[in-house]
Coordinates of C-alpha atoms in Angstrom, one line a residue:
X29 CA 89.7 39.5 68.0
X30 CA 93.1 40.4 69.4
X31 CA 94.0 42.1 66.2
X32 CA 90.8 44.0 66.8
X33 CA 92.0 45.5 70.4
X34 CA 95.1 46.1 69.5
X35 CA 94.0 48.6 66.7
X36 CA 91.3 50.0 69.1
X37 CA 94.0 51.0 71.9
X38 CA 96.2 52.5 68.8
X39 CA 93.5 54.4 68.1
X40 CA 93.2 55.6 71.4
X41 CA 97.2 56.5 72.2
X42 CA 97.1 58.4 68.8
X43 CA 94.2 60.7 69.2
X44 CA 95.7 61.0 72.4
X45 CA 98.7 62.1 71.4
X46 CA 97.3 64.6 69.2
X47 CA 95.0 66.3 71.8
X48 CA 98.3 66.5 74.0
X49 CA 100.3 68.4 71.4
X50 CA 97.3 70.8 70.4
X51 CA 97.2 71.8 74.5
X52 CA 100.8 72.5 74.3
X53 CA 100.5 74.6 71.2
X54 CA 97.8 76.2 72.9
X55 CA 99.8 77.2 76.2
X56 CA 103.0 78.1 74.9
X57 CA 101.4 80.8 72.6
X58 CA 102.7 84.4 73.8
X59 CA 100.1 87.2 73.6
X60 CA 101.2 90.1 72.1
X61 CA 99.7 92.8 74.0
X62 CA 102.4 91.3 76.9
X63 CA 105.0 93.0 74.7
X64 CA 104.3 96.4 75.6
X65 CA 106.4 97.5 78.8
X66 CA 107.3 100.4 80.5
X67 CA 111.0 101.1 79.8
X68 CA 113.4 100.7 82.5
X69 CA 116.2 103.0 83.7
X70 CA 119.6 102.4 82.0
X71 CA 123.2 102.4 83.2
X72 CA 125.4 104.9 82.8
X73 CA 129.1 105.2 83.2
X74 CA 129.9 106.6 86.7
X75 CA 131.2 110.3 84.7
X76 CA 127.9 110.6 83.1
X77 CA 124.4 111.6 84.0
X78 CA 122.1 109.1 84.7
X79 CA 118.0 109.9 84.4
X80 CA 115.1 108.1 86.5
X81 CA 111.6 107.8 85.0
X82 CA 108.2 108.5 86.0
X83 CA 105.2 105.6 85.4
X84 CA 104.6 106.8 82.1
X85 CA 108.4 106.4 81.2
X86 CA 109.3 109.7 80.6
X87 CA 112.3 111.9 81.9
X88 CA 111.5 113.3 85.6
X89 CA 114.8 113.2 87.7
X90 CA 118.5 113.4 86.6
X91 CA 121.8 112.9 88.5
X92 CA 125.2 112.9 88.8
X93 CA 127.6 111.8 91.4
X94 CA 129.3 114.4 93.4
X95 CA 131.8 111.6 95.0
X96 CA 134.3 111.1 92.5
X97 CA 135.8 108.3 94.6
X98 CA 133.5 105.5 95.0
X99 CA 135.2 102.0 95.9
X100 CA 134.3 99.0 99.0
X101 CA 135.3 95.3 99.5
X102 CA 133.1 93.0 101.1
X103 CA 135.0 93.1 104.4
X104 CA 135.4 97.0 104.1
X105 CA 132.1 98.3 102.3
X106 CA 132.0 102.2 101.5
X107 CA 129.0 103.6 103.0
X108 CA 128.0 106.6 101.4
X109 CA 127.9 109.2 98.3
X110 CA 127.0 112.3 97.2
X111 CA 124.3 112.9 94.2
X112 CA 123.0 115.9 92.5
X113 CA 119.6 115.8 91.4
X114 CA 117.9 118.1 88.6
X115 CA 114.4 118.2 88.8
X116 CA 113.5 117.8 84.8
X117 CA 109.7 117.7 85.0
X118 CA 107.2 120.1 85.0
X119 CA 105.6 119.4 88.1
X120 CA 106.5 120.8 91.9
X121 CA 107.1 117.8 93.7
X122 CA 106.8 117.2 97.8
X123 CA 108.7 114.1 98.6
X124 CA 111.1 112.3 96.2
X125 CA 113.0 109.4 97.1
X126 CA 114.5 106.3 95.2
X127 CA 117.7 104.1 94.7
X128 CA 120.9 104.6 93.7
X129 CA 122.6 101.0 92.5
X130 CA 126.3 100.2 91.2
X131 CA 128.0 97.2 89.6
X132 CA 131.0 96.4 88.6
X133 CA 133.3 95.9 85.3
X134 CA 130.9 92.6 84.8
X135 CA 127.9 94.5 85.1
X136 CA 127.5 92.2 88.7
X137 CA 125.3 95.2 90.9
X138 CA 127.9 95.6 94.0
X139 CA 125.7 98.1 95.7
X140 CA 123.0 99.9 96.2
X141 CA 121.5 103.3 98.9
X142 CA 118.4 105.2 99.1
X143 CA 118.0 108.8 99.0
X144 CA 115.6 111.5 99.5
X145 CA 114.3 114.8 98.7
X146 CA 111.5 117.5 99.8
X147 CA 110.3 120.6 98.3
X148 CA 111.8 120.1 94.3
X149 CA 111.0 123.0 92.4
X150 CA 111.0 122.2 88.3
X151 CA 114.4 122.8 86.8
X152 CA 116.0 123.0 90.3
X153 CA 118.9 120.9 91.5
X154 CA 119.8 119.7 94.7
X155 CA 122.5 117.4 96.8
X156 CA 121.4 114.4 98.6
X157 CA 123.0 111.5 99.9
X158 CA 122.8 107.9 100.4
X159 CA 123.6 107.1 104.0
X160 CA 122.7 103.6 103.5
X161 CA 125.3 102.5 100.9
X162 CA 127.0 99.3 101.4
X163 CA 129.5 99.4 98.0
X164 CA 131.5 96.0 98.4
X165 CA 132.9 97.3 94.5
X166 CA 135.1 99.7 92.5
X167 CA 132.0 100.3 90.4
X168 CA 132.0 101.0 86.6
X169 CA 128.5 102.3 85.9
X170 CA 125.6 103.3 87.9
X171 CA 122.2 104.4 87.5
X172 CA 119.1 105.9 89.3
X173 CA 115.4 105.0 90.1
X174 CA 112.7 106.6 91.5
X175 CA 110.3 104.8 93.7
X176 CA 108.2 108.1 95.1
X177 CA 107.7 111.2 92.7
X178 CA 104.7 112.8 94.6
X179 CA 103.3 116.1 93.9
X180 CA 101.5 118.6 95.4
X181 CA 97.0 119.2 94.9
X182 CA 97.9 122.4 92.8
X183 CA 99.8 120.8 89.6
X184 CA 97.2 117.7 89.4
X185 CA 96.2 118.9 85.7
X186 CA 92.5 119.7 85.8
X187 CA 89.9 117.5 83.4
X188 CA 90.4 119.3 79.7
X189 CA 86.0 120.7 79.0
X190 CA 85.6 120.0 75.1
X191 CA 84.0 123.3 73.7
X192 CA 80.5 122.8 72.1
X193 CA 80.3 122.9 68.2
X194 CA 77.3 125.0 67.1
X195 CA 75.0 122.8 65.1
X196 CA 74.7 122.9 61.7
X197 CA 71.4 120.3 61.0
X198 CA 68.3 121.9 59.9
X199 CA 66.0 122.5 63.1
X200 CA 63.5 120.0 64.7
X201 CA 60.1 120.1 64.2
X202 CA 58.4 121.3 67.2
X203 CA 57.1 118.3 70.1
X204 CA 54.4 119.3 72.8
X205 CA 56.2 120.4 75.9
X206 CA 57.9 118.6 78.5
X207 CA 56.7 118.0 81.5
X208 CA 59.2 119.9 83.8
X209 CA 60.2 116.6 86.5
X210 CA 61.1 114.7 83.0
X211 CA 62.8 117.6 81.9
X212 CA 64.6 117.7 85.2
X213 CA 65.7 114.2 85.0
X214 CA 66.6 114.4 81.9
X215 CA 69.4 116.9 82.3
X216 CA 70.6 115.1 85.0
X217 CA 71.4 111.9 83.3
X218 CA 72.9 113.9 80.7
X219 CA 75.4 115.8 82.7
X220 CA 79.1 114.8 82.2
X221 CA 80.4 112.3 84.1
X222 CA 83.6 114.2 85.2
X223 CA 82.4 116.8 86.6
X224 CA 81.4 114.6 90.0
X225 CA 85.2 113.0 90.2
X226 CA 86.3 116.4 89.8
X227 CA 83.8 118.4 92.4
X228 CA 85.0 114.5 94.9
X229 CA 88.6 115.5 94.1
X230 CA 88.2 119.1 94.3
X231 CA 86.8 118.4 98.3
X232 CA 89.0 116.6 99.3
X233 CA 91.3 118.8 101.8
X234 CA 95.5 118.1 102.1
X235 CA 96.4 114.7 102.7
X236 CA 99.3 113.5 104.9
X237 CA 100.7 110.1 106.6
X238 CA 103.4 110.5 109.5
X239 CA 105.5 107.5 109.7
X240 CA 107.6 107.3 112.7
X241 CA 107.3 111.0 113.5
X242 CA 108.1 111.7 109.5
X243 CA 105.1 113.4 107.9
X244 CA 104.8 112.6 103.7
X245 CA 102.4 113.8 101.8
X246 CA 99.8 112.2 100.5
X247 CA 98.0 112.7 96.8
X248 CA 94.9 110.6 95.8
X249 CA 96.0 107.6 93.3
X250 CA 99.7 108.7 93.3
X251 CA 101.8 105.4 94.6
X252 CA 103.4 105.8 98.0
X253 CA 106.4 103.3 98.6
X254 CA 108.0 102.9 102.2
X255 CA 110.5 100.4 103.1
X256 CA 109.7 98.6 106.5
X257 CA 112.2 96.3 107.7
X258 CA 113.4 94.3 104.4
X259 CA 109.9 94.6 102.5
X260 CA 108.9 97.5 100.2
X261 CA 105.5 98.6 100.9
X262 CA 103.2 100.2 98.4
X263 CA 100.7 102.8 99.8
X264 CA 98.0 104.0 96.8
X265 CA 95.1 106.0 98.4
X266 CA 91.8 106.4 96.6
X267 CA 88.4 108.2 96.7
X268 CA 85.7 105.6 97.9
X269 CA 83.2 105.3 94.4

């Protein structure tokens, strides 16, 4: 009988051994849609140009410092520099602002300031500064990101219409008319559905938020961040379905 319950509870610690090892093979398995990402910003030596993306990872702001003496300690931290940015997209924009961050020969960030621009026409260029640079560093390399890229109503590209293709098949034979409220109803539910987000966006008038006596603009769906106190805030606004 004891031989009998010992191989009973073996029975039991093995099967549940196994159950435990198929959950952890189960858990630890990496999806690979989670692989796709949007690329980040990369940094540059402080001579060259560094480039800040937009959300779909493309090229939309590029800058170069203007200081060509940038150095801080931690007791005596340098407090500012000058950046030129080139507007490389093809889109006006309103407001852009973003970061500026530095690190040192050990790639260690030592620093980091936010700066700001209105009014950036495509392909223009234009000097901004950080005025809230704390460099504790003699950095080595540096690089740029943009945290606001908002554009104006105007360039919002309009939904593409897909021309009609005349119709080759032989004709129909002919039905007894249509009564005209089916009719009716009938080309209503087969009217394109972008053509009511469109007439929704197309009525909406000029957005704007004033923070602190600064007025931003605002565009439906484009990401607004802020920073209040030590917390980034997101802003997204968004037509009500």
């Amino acid at each position: 009988m004891n031989a009998l319950i010992r191989s009973t509870c073996l029975m039991f610690v093995l099967a549940g051994g196994a159950a435990t090892t198929t959950h952890a093979q189960v858990t630890t398995t990496t999806s690979p849609a989670t692989s796709e990402a949007r690329p980040n910003e990369t940094r540059v030596p402080l001579a060259e140009q560094a480039v800040a993306l937009d959300n779909n990872g493309q090229s939309a702001l590029a800058g170069r410092l203007r200081t060509t003496t940038l150095t801080g300690t931690p007791d005596a931290p340098g407090r500012n520099s000058r950046i030129v940015l080139e507007n490389r997209a093809a889109a006006f924009y309103t407001y852009v602002s973003g970061w500026a961050t530095f690190y040192d020969a050990e790639g260690i960030r030592c620093g980091e300031g936010l700066w700001k621009a209105e009014a950036f026409a495509p392909g223009e260029s234009v000097e901004v500064d950080t005025p809230g640079l704390r460099l504790t560093c003699a950095p080595v390399s540096w690089r740029i990101v943009a945290t606001n890229l908002v554009t104006r109503a105007s360039d919002t590209a309009p939904a593409t219409a897909v021309p009609s293709t005349p119709s080759t098949a032989s004709p129909a034979p002919a039905t007894a008319p249509t009564h005209p409220t089916i009719a009716a109803a009938t080309q209503t539910m087969t009217a394109p559905t972008g053509a009511t987000s469109d007439a929704k966006a197309s009525a909406l008038p000029p957005l704007e938020i004033n923070i602190n006596g600064k007025t931003l603009p605002l565009q439906p769906g484009n990401p607004l961040e802020i920073i209040v106190g030590r917390e980034r805030v997101r802003i997204v606004v968004n037509t009500a379905p």
